C-alpha atoms as one frame of an Amber mdcrd trajectory, in Angstrom:
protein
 109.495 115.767 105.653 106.738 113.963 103.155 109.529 113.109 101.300 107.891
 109.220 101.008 104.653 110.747  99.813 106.003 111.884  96.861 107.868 108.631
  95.957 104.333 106.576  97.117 103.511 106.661  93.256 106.227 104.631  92.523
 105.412 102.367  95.339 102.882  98.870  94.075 100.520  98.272  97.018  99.080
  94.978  98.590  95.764  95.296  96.428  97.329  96.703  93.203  99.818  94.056
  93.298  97.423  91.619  93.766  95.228  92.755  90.701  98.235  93.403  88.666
 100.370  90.530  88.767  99.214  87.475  91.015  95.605  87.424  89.970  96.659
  87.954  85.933  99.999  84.933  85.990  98.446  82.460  87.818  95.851  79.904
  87.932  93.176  79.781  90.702  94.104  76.427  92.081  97.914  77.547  92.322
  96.551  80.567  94.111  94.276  78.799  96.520  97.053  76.006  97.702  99.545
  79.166  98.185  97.286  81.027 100.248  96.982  77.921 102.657 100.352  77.713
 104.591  99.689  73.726 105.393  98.721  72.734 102.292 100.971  74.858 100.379
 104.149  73.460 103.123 102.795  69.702 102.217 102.919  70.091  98.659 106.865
  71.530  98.757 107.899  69.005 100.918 106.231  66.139  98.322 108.490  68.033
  95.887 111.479  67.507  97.733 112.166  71.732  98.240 113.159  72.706 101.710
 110.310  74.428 104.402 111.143  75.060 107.253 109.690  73.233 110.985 106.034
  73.674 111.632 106.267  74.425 115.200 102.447  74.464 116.467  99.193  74.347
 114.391  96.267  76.420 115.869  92.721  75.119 114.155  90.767  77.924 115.489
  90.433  81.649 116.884  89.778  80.288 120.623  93.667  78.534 120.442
């Protein structure tokens, strides 16, 4: 029944991956322009890789 519990030590979580492997192989700027979906699609699309169609863009909470 807990079978997943004992296989969740084997399992790499948000934050440990995070730590582990994003923070420690890449730079701060490359992580900064990835976490921003607009800026991060702009800069793809300069580099002529496919992204898909932005279908609406909502500034703030109240949209």
């Amino acid at each position: 029944m807990l079978s997943w519990l004992a296989q969740s030590r084997t399992l790499l979580g948000m934050n440990a991956r995070n730590l582990d492997y994003v923070r420690r192989y890449n730079h701060a700027r490359g992580r900064r322009l990835a976490d921003q979906k607009l800026r991060c699609k702009v800069a793809l699309k300069k580099n002529s890789l496919p992204v898909s169609r932005l279908i609406a863009k909502i500034g703030t909470s109240e949209e």
